[in-house]
Amino acid sequence: MLGIGILGCGRIGAMHAANIAAHPRARVAAVYDINVAAAQAVSRATGAPVMPSAAEVFAAPDVDAVLIATATDTHADLLEQAIAAGKPVLCEKPIDLSLARVDSCAAAIAHTTLPVQIGFVRRFDPGHRAVFEAVHDGTIGDLHQLVITSRDPGLPPEAYLEKSGGILRDMTIHDFDMARYILGEEPTRVFAVGSRLVAPALMDALGDEDTITVVMTTDTGRQAILINSREATYGYDQRVEAFGSQGMAVSENRRPHHMVLSGSTFTEHAAPLLNFFIERYREAFNAEIDAFVDAVENGSPVTVSYHDGRQALLLAEAALKSLKEGRIVTTGEIG
Amino acid sequence: MLGIGILGCGRIGAMHAANIAAHPRARVAAVYDINVAAAQAVSRATGAPVMPSAAEVFAAPDVDAVLIATATDTHADLLEQAIAAGKPVLCEKPIDLSLARVDSCAAAIAHTTLPVQIGFVRRFDPGHRAVFEAVHDGTIGDLHQLVITSRDPGLPPEAYLEKSGGILRDMTIHDFDMARYILGEEPTRVFAVGSRLVAPALMDALGDEDTITVVMTTDTGRQAILINSREATYGYDQRVEAFGSQGMAVSENRRPHHMVLSGSTFTEHAAPLLNFFIERYREAFNAEIDAFVDAVENGSPVTVSYHDGRQALLLAEAALKSLKEGRIVTTGEIG
Amino acid sequence: MLGIGILGCGRIGAMHAANIAAHPRARVAAVYDINVAAAQAVSRATGAPVMPSAAEVFAAPDVDAVLIATATDTHADLLEQAIAAGKPVLCEKPIDLSLARVDSCAAAIAHTTLPVQIGFVRRFDPGHRAVFEAVHDGTIGDLHQLVITSRDPGLPPEAYLEKSGGILRDMTIHDFDMARYILGEEPTRVFAVGSRLVAPALMDALGDEDTITVVMTTDTGRQAILINSREATYGYDQRVEAFGSQGMAVSENRRPHHMVLSGSTFTEHAAPLLNFFIERYREAFNAEIDAFVDAVENGSPVTVSYHDGRQALLLAEAALKSLKEGRIVTTGEIG
Amino acid sequence: MLGIGILGCGRIGAMHAANIAAHPRARVAAVYDINVAAAQAVSRATGAPVMPSAAEVFAAPDVDAVLIATATDTHADLLEQAIAAGKPVLCEKPIDLSLARVDSCAAAIAHTTLPVQIGFVRRFDPGHRAVFEAVHDGTIGDLHQLVITSRDPGLPPEAYLEKSGGILRDMTIHDFDMARYILGEEPTRVFAVGSRLVAPALMDALGDEDTITVVMTTDTGRQAILINSREATYGYDQRVEAFGSQGMAVSENRRPHHMVLSGSTFTEHAAPLLNFFIERYREAFNAEIDAFVDAVENGSPVTVSYHDGRQALLLAEAALKSLKEGRIVTTGEIG
C-alpha cells in the first residue's frame, strides 16, 4: 500500500483523498491544508492524521509520495520541497501560471529520478484514451484534424476567476495538453480568438474572455481546433474528434444513465450530461491514481510528465499573446 | 411508360396516383372512384381521365395495369375482374377480411400468369429491407428471435374502426407479413393477448382491442414477437429487431431531419418521428411501384405475392382465435 | 461502519466483499466459504478474518449483518440461521429453487423485524430505475406495455446449467422481478415459449431452453414481454422499454466508453457493451449495498423484500408450467 | 406550371432537370448545353426540346424562367443576358470566381425586380434549417459559437480542381454562406489555415489546399469555425453545430436508412452516410426549386439573394488572403 500525503484539502484534494482511501493499492498517509478545518474533514473521512505543515508531511516516514492540490501559486515551491525530501509527486495542473517559474522549478528538480506526474486527468478518460489509441494504432490513418470541444456548465465564482490566470491558462490548458497527447507532435503555430459573451461586464473587469477558439498547426500541417465556453446550459460538454486519412474517432459526452424518453412533443430525450468534472472524469481520476502508483511502485514512466505540464502552459502563453496581438504566434517566440 | 389505372381515389389511392405521376417509368392512365369528386381531384392532379366505372378502366386500351385501392370488401371482385380483363394488378392489403373469400378469389385467378402484387409496402422500406438482408445473407447468423414493434400515432376514426376487421386484420397484418418475410419460414403456432387500454369504452363497444402482443413460433423454434398499440403519443413507432446467432440487426425509427437539441433540462432532444405512414414509408411506396413496373415490364417475380397476402390473413385469423379462446392456435387449425 | 459477514466467496461474493471494503459506511467483518482457499483470497483482499463455519460468522460480535452468496440450495437454511442469530440479511437471488422451501423459510422468519433484502440488483441500475420513475411519477402516463430484453453474452458452463434450475429460474427470474417492479401490480396470467437454438444438444440433454419469450398480463390488462437468450455475440444485452399513454421510457445498453468510430465501410461503430453483469451493474451493486446499509442503520424499508423474492419465483414456476403444458397459466394455479 | 429553361446539362443541371420534371408546379421548357449530347440526354428524360443556343432559350415564349448550371465562368454573362431577356434566374454557385466580375454583373442587373436566386442549396436542408430556426426563434438563446464541418467523400478529378478556383471558393464557399445564414450578421474578421494532407503532391502542383480551418468573428464577438477536408473515407460529412446562451442545436449527418447492426466485435454499426451531395441534399434541392417557383409566381422574396452570393465569395477572398499572408484579414480589406 502506497502511503500518500495530501497537500491541499479543497474540493479536488478531498476528492483525491477519497479515491486514494478506496484504492486497493494506496492509502492516505497524512493530510495538510492551511485551512485546518478542511484538513480535519479529510482526516475524519480517511482516518489519516492532520499534519501542521507541509514540511512535516514530507518528513513523515510512512508518507511514500505526495499529492499537491494546494493553491496554484504554491505548487512549484511544494514540488521542489517534495523532491528535495525524496518524495514522488503527483501535482495538480497547472504547475504555475508563470512559464519562468515552471522553468526555474524544472532546473531545481532536474537531477531527480523520482516520478513527477502532472494532473492532466483527461488523458485517463476511457473515451478520450480510445481516441488516442485509434490515432496511435493507425485505425484512423494519418491524423489530419483534431477538434476538441470543452464547455463548462457554468461560470465559476468571481474570486476563482480572479486567481485563475485567465481562461487560456485555467480551462483551455486541458485542451492544449489533450491536443499534444493526441497529435503526437508539437503544435508550432497558434492562433486564438476570444469573446465576452457569457458575462461581458465581468470579463471586461477581469480583462478575461469567456468564449475561446484556438487553432494550432504542427510542422507537418496537422490542425487542432480548441473550442471553449465558460457556460453551457446543457451541462459539461467534453468531446474530442480526431479525423484522419482512414476514418474518424469521436469521444462523445457521457451521462449518468441511458434512459431515453419520448413524449408528445419530442423523442429520444436523453439524460443530462454528467456534471461536473468530478463525476464526468470519475474513472479518469481513479486511473490517474493507478498510473501514479504504478510509476512509484513499478518504475513505470509517468503518463503526464513535468515537460507535458510545461508545454501546455507554453501553448497557453502563445494563445494569450495571439489574442492580445491579433496575430499568429509561433511557439518559438515563447520559449 | 406503364399506363396504370387507379381504382379508388381515397387517401392511399391519391398518394399512389401522385407517386405514379412522378415516376419515370409509369403514368396514371385512368382514375375511378364511386366518389366522383375524389376521382376528379386525382384527375386534376395527374391529367388522367375519370372513368365512369371500373369496367371501363379495365377496357381502356392505354391501361396496361391497375392499382386497386378501393374499400377492402371490393378488392377481391375487382381483382378477379382485372385478371379476367388481362390486366396485371397491384392490390392494397388486405385482399379481403374473409379467408374463404381470399381462397375463392385465388381459385378464380389460379390460371393467370399475370403479375398480382399485394400492397405490403413495409417490405420495401430501406431499413426493414436491410434487416431482411442481414438475416438472409447470413450477417447475423441463424435467426433466433424477431421483435416487431408497430404503434400508430393515434386512434383512427370510429367509422374506420368499425369496418377495419379488428386490429389484428387491420394493423397487425403488416407485422404478420413482415414476420413471414424476415423469418423465411412459416410460423405454425400463434399466441395473442389483447388489451383495451387506449379507448376501453370504444373497444368494448366494437369488441376490438387497442393493445396487442402476438408470439409466434416456427417448427424450427424461431420466435417472432409482434407488439402493437393504436396510440403512441410520440408518433408512428415502427421498429424491427432481428436477433441471431452472430448478431443483431435493428431497423430504427425515422425522423424528418436530424437536428438534435440540448438545453438546460435535457440533452439530445430529437425531432418527432415521421408521422404517418405516407411520410414514414415514402421511399417504400415508391419502391413498391418500381417493383410492380419491373414485374409487369420485365417479368420479374412479384416481391409480395397473392399467397403472401393470404398467409398474413391466415395468421391474423389464428391470432384472433387465440385471443378469443385464450390458448395457442396452430395454423393448421385455420386453413 | 456496518460490519458485514460474507457467506460465500465465489465470484459474486468476492465482488460484494470488494464493494463493501471500499464502501464509506460498511466494512467486511468476517468471511466464510466451504472452499477455504476462496475465503482466504477474500480475506487477503479485505483484511477480514476467515471463519471456520457460518455459525461462527453469525456468532461474531462485530458482524452486524450478513450477506449470503453461497450455493442456492443453502440460501434458505443460512437465512433462517442468520435471522435466528439476530442478523439482518442481504441474500443473493434466488432464495431457493423450490417455492415450497421459500414458503417454509418465510414461515420460519415470519416473526422477525430484521431487514431481509433479496439481491435483485437490477432494480438499482440507474437507467432501469429512471424507467421505473418515469412510470411511477406519471411521466409516461398509464403503463400499457413493458418489454424487457435480457440476453447473456454466452452460455455458462454445463456444470452451472445443471444446477441452475433452468433458464426461467436462473435468468428470466431477474426479468420477472423487474416486470413486477415496474408494472406496480402483479401479473396474473403467464404464457411462455422456449426454444433450443443456441446449444440444442446440450439443452436436450438438460431438458432446458436457451431462448425464451414470456408474455404476462395483469388484471388491468397491462402487458409484459420478456425476451431472453443465453448467448448474444455482441455482448450483455440489457434493455427495458416501458410504453404508456403519454410516452415511452427506454433504458438502453451501456458501454465502457463512448468513443464512436467511422471508417470506409461503416459509421458510428460503438464500443462493445459492458460485459458481464459485474461491469454492467457496477453502480447497481454499489447502490444495493447502500440500500442495505440504510435499511440496517436507519430502518429504511428494504427495496427488494423477501416477498419480492418469492413472487419472482412464483412467476418462474408459472412460466415453466406454461412451457411444459403449452397453455396460459394463471398465477393462482401456482400458489 | 412554371416553364424553366435549363442552361447546362452536366451532372447538376441534369439533376435539377429531373427534379423540375417531377415537380408539381414546374416543368422543363427547354434545354441547352454546349455539349449537345448532354442536352439531348436531358431532353430525352424530360421531353423538353434542345435549343441550339442560350439566346434561343431566353427567346422561347414558354420559357418563364431559367436555371443556370453551366461552367462557372459563364454564369455572370448568362445571368446578365437572362435578366436582359426578362427571365427570372436560379443560378448555381458561385456567381463567378472573381469578385470584380460579380460586382460588374451586379451593376448590370441593378435595375431589375426579377427574382435572382443563388444556388446555396444547403440552406434548404431540413436539418440545417432546423438549426437556423433554433437560433432565430431564440430556442438556444444568443448564438455564441457556430461550428460547421464539411468533408467531401473523396478528391474530385484533377481537371475539376484546376478550374475550381481553389478549395475556399469551391467547397468552403457553402460554409461561408451557411455561416452568414445562421449567424444573422456579417463576419468581419477572417482567419484561415490550410494544409496539404490528402494529396500533397497534387496540391503543391495546383497551389491549393485539401484541409482547411477558417475562424471568423462578427463585430458582436460571435465565432464561426469552418472545418473542411477534401476526403473523408467514411463519406460525406455535413454537420452544423450552433451553441448559444440557452442551449445547442446540431444538425447531424444523414444515412439512407437506420438499420443498426451489432456483432461480435462491435455494436451499433450504422449505415454509411448518404453519398454524395445529390443524395444528401435531395430534399434541399427540391425545396430550392419550390422556393424559386414561389419567388417567380408569388413574388416571395428569394431565400438566397445575389447579395448573398457575393458576400460568400467576399469571405472566400478574405480567407484566401489570410491563408497567403498568414494573418487575420478584415472583410473591409476586400470589398
Tab-separated table of N, CA and C in Angstrom, chain B residues 132-227:
chain	number	residue	atom	x	y	z
B	132	PHE	N	-33.851	-7.549	-43.342
B	132	PHE	CA	-34.091	-8.754	-44.138
B	132	PHE	C	-32.776	-9.269	-44.728
B	133	GLU	N	-32.009	-8.362	-45.292
B	133	GLU	CA	-30.762	-8.777	-45.937
B	133	GLU	C	-29.733	-9.278	-44.918
B	134	ALA	N	-29.677	-8.617	-43.775
B	134	ALA	CA	-28.731	-9.063	-42.733
B	134	ALA	C	-29.085	-10.459	-42.234
B	135	VAL	N	-30.367	-10.804	-42.307
B	135	VAL	CA	-30.783	-12.164	-41.946
B	135	VAL	C	-30.468	-13.127	-43.093
B	136	HIS	N	-30.847	-12.742	-44.301
B	136	HIS	CA	-30.796	-13.707	-45.396
B	136	HIS	C	-29.420	-13.862	-46.020
B	137	ASP	N	-28.532	-12.901	-45.799
B	137	ASP	CA	-27.157	-13.104	-46.288
B	137	ASP	C	-26.257	-13.671	-45.185
B	138	GLY	N	-26.838	-13.999	-44.061
B	138	GLY	CA	-26.063	-14.656	-43.011
B	138	GLY	C	-25.315	-13.724	-42.086
B	139	THR	N	-25.433	-12.413	-42.272
B	139	THR	CA	-24.677	-11.466	-41.440
B	139	THR	C	-24.915	-11.682	-39.958
B	140	ILE	N	-26.146	-11.957	-39.574
B	140	ILE	CA	-26.403	-12.157	-38.137
B	140	ILE	C	-26.550	-13.646	-37.801
B	141	GLY	N	-26.103	-14.510	-38.686
B	141	GLY	CA	-26.155	-15.947	-38.400
B	141	GLY	C	-27.569	-16.487	-38.511
B	142	ASP	N	-27.859	-17.517	-37.759
B	142	ASP	CA	-29.210	-18.092	-37.757
B	142	ASP	C	-30.140	-17.204	-36.946
B	143	LEU	N	-31.289	-16.933	-37.492
B	143	LEU	CA	-32.257	-16.078	-36.795
B	143	LEU	C	-32.856	-16.834	-35.610
B	144	HIS	N	-32.874	-16.191	-34.449
B	144	HIS	CA	-33.469	-16.804	-33.253
B	144	HIS	C	-34.747	-16.096	-32.810
B	145	GLN	N	-34.676	-14.779	-32.736
B	145	GLN	CA	-35.833	-14.014	-32.248
B	145	GLN	C	-36.034	-12.793	-33.128
B	146	LEU	N	-37.290	-12.528	-33.428
B	146	LEU	CA	-37.654	-11.370	-34.253
B	146	LEU	C	-38.680	-10.567	-33.464
B	147	VAL	N	-38.382	-9.293	-33.236
B	147	VAL	CA	-39.278	-8.439	-32.446
B	147	VAL	C	-39.725	-7.279	-33.323
B	148	ILE	N	-41.016	-7.209	-33.591
B	148	ILE	CA	-41.555	-6.149	-34.451
B	148	ILE	C	-42.476	-5.272	-33.616
B	149	THR	N	-42.126	-4.007	-33.522
B	149	THR	CA	-42.939	-3.042	-32.776
B	149	THR	C	-43.624	-2.111	-33.775
B	150	SER	N	-44.955	-2.089	-33.742
B	150	SER	CA	-45.714	-1.182	-34.614
B	150	SER	C	-46.759	-0.482	-33.764
B	151	ARG	N	-46.572	0.815	-33.630
B	151	ARG	CA	-47.557	1.586	-32.865
B	151	ARG	C	-47.990	2.774	-33.711
B	152	ASP	N	-49.287	2.937	-33.826
B	152	ASP	CA	-49.803	4.059	-34.601
B	152	ASP	C	-49.779	5.327	-33.754
B	153	PRO	N	-49.732	6.486	-34.400
B	153	PRO	CA	-49.680	7.728	-33.616
B	153	PRO	C	-51.004	8.044	-32.921
B	154	GLY	N	-52.106	7.524	-33.433
B	154	GLY	CA	-53.368	7.829	-32.765
B	154	GLY	C	-54.481	6.960	-33.309
B	155	LEU	N	-55.516	6.859	-32.534
B	155	LEU	CA	-56.663	6.030	-32.882
B	155	LEU	C	-57.319	6.552	-34.156
B	156	PRO	N	-57.639	5.671	-35.096
B	156	PRO	CA	-58.362	6.140	-36.287
B	156	PRO	C	-59.817	6.475	-35.915
B	157	PRO	N	-60.574	7.095	-36.826
B	157	PRO	CA	-61.969	7.416	-36.536
B	157	PRO	C	-62.786	6.144	-36.273
B	158	GLU	N	-63.818	6.291	-35.489
B	158	GLU	CA	-64.663	5.154	-35.146
B	158	GLU	C	-65.226	4.475	-36.400
B	159	ALA	N	-65.617	5.286	-37.386
B	159	ALA	CA	-66.180	4.721	-38.616
B	159	ALA	C	-65.174	3.796	-39.303
B	160	TYR	N	-63.908	4.197	-39.271
B	160	TYR	CA	-62.861	3.358	-39.839
B	160	TYR	C	-62.731	2.064	-39.062
B	161	LEU	N	-62.698	2.187	-37.748
B	161	LEU	CA	-62.509	1.010	-36.899
B	161	LEU	C	-63.620	-0.018	-37.101
B	162	GLU	N	-64.836	0.478	-37.275
B	162	GLU	CA	-65.981	-0.437	-37.444
B	162	GLU	C	-65.809	-1.356	-38.654
B	163	LYS	N	-65.221	-0.819	-39.706
B	163	LYS	CA	-65.061	-1.602	-40.937
B	163	LYS	C	-63.697	-2.262	-41.048
B	164	SER	N	-62.844	-2.081	-40.047
B	164	SER	CA	-61.437	-2.476	-40.194
B	164	SER	C	-61.215	-3.977	-40.098
B	165	GLY	N	-62.198	-4.701	-39.552
B	165	GLY	CA	-61.975	-6.125	-39.330
B	165	GLY	C	-61.235	-6.394	-38.032
B	166	GLY	N	-61.011	-5.350	-37.253
B	166	GLY	CA	-60.299	-5.520	-35.976
B	166	GLY	C	-58.808	-5.271	-36.146
B	167	ILE	N	-58.167	-4.967	-35.033
B	167	ILE	CA	-56.757	-4.574	-35.058
B	167	ILE	C	-55.865	-5.640	-35.692
B	168	LEU	N	-56.174	-6.926	-35.472
B	168	LEU	CA	-55.293	-7.984	-35.994
B	168	LEU	C	-55.306	-8.035	-37.511
B	169	ARG	N	-56.482	-7.826	-38.107
B	169	ARG	CA	-56.583	-7.876	-39.574
B	169	ARG	C	-56.266	-6.547	-40.233
B	170	ASP	N	-56.312	-5.473	-39.427
B	170	ASP	CA	-56.109	-4.135	-39.995
B	170	ASP	C	-54.677	-3.644	-39.787
B	171	MET	N	-54.159	-3.863	-38.618
B	171	MET	CA	-52.883	-3.250	-38.238
B	171	MET	C	-51.799	-4.317	-38.077
B	172	THR	N	-52.061	-5.326	-37.277
B	172	THR	CA	-51.054	-6.375	-37.051
B	172	THR	C	-50.752	-7.119	-38.351
B	173	ILE	N	-51.681	-7.077	-39.295
B	173	ILE	CA	-51.474	-7.831	-40.538
B	173	ILE	C	-50.165	-7.440	-41.221
B	174	HIS	N	-49.783	-6.160	-41.110
B	174	HIS	CA	-48.481	-5.740	-41.655
B	174	HIS	C	-47.340	-6.488	-40.967
B	175	ASP	N	-47.488	-6.706	-39.683
B	175	ASP	CA	-46.427	-7.362	-38.918
B	175	ASP	C	-46.410	-8.867	-39.170
B	176	PHE	N	-47.601	-9.449	-39.401
B	176	PHE	CA	-47.617	-10.868	-39.801
B	176	PHE	C	-46.843	-11.035	-41.107
B	177	ASP	N	-47.064	-10.104	-42.031
B	177	ASP	CA	-46.327	-10.211	-43.294
B	177	ASP	C	-44.836	-9.982	-43.085
B	178	MET	N	-44.493	-8.963	-42.299
B	178	MET	CA	-43.074	-8.677	-42.061
B	178	MET	C	-42.405	-9.869	-41.385
B	179	ALA	N	-43.088	-10.495	-40.441
B	179	ALA	CA	-42.539	-11.660	-39.752
B	179	ALA	C	-42.255	-12.781	-40.755
B	180	ARG	N	-43.239	-13.093	-41.608
B	180	ARG	CA	-43.017	-14.154	-42.609
B	180	ARG	C	-41.858	-13.800	-43.531
B	181	TYR	N	-41.796	-12.539	-43.934
B	181	TYR	CA	-40.758	-12.066	-44.856
B	181	TYR	C	-39.364	-12.283	-44.268
B	182	ILE	N	-39.203	-11.906	-43.014
B	182	ILE	CA	-37.870	-11.974	-42.412
B	182	ILE	C	-37.564	-13.369	-41.881
B	183	LEU	N	-38.550	-14.048	-41.286
B	183	LEU	CA	-38.319	-15.403	-40.768
B	183	LEU	C	-37.856	-16.346	-41.868
B	184	GLY	N	-38.431	-16.184	-43.050
B	184	GLY	CA	-38.078	-17.095	-44.133
B	184	GLY	C	-38.685	-18.476	-43.959
B	185	GLU	N	-39.594	-18.622	-43.011
B	185	GLU	CA	-40.349	-19.866	-42.861
B	185	GLU	C	-41.675	-19.541	-42.182
B	186	GLU	N	-42.606	-20.462	-42.263
B	186	GLU	CA	-43.953	-20.162	-41.784
B	186	GLU	C	-44.053	-20.328	-40.267
B	187	PRO	N	-44.621	-19.343	-39.586
B	187	PRO	CA	-44.998	-19.570	-38.192
B	187	PRO	C	-46.104	-20.628	-38.166
B	188	THR	N	-46.043	-21.537	-37.202
B	188	THR	CA	-47.062	-22.588	-37.132
B	188	THR	C	-47.865	-22.557	-35.844
B	189	ARG	N	-47.360	-21.859	-34.845
B	189	ARG	CA	-48.087	-21.732	-33.575
B	189	ARG	C	-48.199	-20.252	-33.239
B	190	VAL	N	-49.413	-19.852	-32.860
B	190	VAL	CA	-49.703	-18.433	-32.683
B	190	VAL	C	-50.379	-18.236	-31.329
B	191	PHE	N	-49.878	-17.256	-30.567
B	191	PHE	CA	-50.488	-16.915	-29.296
B	191	PHE	C	-50.650	-15.399	-29.242
B	192	ALA	N	-51.818	-14.938	-28.870
B	192	ALA	CA	-52.073	-13.492	-28.840
B	192	ALA	C	-52.733	-13.085	-27.536
B	193	VAL	N	-52.351	-11.898	-27.034
B	193	VAL	CA	-53.109	-11.266	-25.951
B	193	VAL	C	-53.488	-9.863	-26.407
B	194	GLY	N	-54.689	-9.457	-26.007
B	194	GLY	CA	-55.164	-8.123	-26.381
B	194	GLY	C	-55.681	-7.402	-25.154
B	195	SER	N	-55.520	-6.086	-25.158
B	195	SER	CA	-55.994	-5.280	-24.031
B	195	SER	C	-56.712	-4.050	-24.573
B	196	ARG	N	-57.541	-3.484	-23.726
B	196	ARG	CA	-58.298	-2.272	-24.070
B	196	ARG	C	-57.852	-1.172	-23.124
B	197	LEU	N	-56.808	-0.483	-23.515
B	197	LEU	CA	-56.161	0.476	-22.632
B	197	LEU	C	-56.212	1.890	-23.186
B	198	VAL	N	-56.233	2.012	-24.495
B	198	VAL	CA	-56.226	3.339	-25.127
B	198	VAL	C	-57.633	3.939	-25.083
B	199	ALA	N	-58.621	3.155	-25.458
B	199	ALA	CA	-60.007	3.638	-25.534
B	199	ALA	C	-60.914	2.484	-25.107
B	200	PRO	N	-60.928	2.202	-23.803
B	200	PRO	CA	-61.614	0.991	-23.325
B	200	PRO	C	-63.094	0.942	-23.712
B	201	ALA	N	-63.816	2.046	-23.549
B	201	ALA	CA	-65.256	2.020	-23.811
B	201	ALA	C	-65.519	1.747	-25.296
B	202	LEU	N	-64.765	2.424	-26.137
B	202	LEU	CA	-64.949	2.217	-27.580
B	202	LEU	C	-64.599	0.783	-27.961
B	203	MET	N	-63.542	0.241	-27.406
B	203	MET	CA	-63.151	-1.133	-27.732
B	203	MET	C	-64.204	-2.129	-27.237
B	204	ASP	N	-64.750	-1.868	-26.071
B	204	ASP	CA	-65.832	-2.722	-25.573
B	204	ASP	C	-67.002	-2.702	-26.559
B	205	ALA	N	-67.339	-1.504	-27.026
B	205	ALA	CA	-68.472	-1.373	-27.943
B	205	ALA	C	-68.194	-2.111	-29.259
B	206	LEU	N	-66.952	-2.045	-29.722
B	206	LEU	CA	-66.602	-2.659	-31.007
B	206	LEU	C	-66.242	-4.141	-30.853
B	207	GLY	N	-65.981	-4.581	-29.650
B	207	GLY	CA	-65.456	-5.933	-29.472
B	207	GLY	C	-64.058	-6.063	-30.062
B	208	ASP	N	-63.298	-4.994	-29.965
B	208	ASP	CA	-61.950	-4.963	-30.552
B	208	ASP	C	-60.937	-4.672	-29.432
B	209	GLU	N	-59.659	-4.721	-29.782
B	209	GLU	CA	-58.589	-4.443	-28.834
B	209	GLU	C	-57.785	-3.270	-29.382
B	210	ASP	N	-57.087	-2.559	-28.494
B	210	ASP	CA	-56.215	-1.469	-28.968
B	210	ASP	C	-54.753	-1.707	-28.657
B	211	THR	N	-54.453	-2.772	-27.920
B	211	THR	CA	-53.084	-3.059	-27.464
B	211	THR	C	-52.880	-4.563	-27.608
B	212	ILE	N	-51.890	-4.935	-28.396
B	212	ILE	CA	-51.763	-6.342	-28.808
B	212	ILE	C	-50.322	-6.821	-28.648
B	213	THR	N	-50.179	-8.022	-28.150
B	213	THR	CA	-48.905	-8.737	-28.275
B	213	THR	C	-49.190	-10.116	-28.860
B	214	VAL	N	-48.457	-10.480	-29.891
B	214	VAL	CA	-48.567	-11.802	-30.503
B	214	VAL	C	-47.197	-12.472	-30.437
B	215	VAL	N	-47.184	-13.729	-30.034
B	215	VAL	CA	-45.957	-14.529	-30.087
B	215	VAL	C	-46.208	-15.691	-31.040
B	216	MET	N	-45.316	-15.873	-31.994
B	216	MET	CA	-45.449	-16.976	-32.959
B	216	MET	C	-44.146	-17.763	-32.947
B	217	THR	N	-44.274	-19.074	-33.183
B	217	THR	CA	-43.056	-19.872	-33.349
B	217	THR	C	-43.154	-20.655	-34.653
B	218	THR	N	-41.981	-20.954	-35.191
B	218	THR	CA	-41.911	-21.808	-36.379
B	218	THR	C	-41.534	-23.218	-35.938
B	219	ASP	N	-41.591	-24.155	-36.866
B	219	ASP	CA	-41.250	-25.537	-36.498
B	219	ASP	C	-39.792	-25.706	-36.091
B	220	THR	N	-38.935	-24.787	-36.526
B	220	THR	CA	-37.525	-24.888	-36.110
B	220	THR	C	-37.274	-24.152	-34.793
B	221	GLY	N	-38.316	-23.538	-34.232
B	221	GLY	CA	-38.155	-22.906	-32.922
B	221	GLY	C	-37.893	-21.413	-32.954
B	222	ARG	N	-37.853	-20.826	-34.140
B	222	ARG	CA	-37.687	-19.371	-34.192
B	222	ARG	C	-38.894	-18.694	-33.560
B	223	GLN	N	-38.625	-17.602	-32.881
B	223	GLN	CA	-39.687	-16.886	-32.173
B	223	GLN	C	-39.906	-15.512	-32.798
B	224	ALA	N	-41.165	-15.172	-33.036
B	224	ALA	CA	-41.498	-13.829	-33.530
B	224	ALA	C	-42.448	-13.186	-32.538
B	225	ILE	N	-42.128	-11.957	-32.138
B	225	ILE	CA	-42.927	-11.224	-31.158
B	225	ILE	C	-43.415	-9.940	-31.815
B	226	LEU	N	-44.733	-9.768	-31.862
B	226	LEU	CA	-45.332	-8.590	-32.502
B	226	LEU	C	-45.977	-7.746	-31.416
B	227	ILE	N	-45.631	-6.462	-31.382
B	227	ILE	CA	-46.070	-5.568	-30.306
B	227	ILE	C	-46.775	-4.369	-30.929
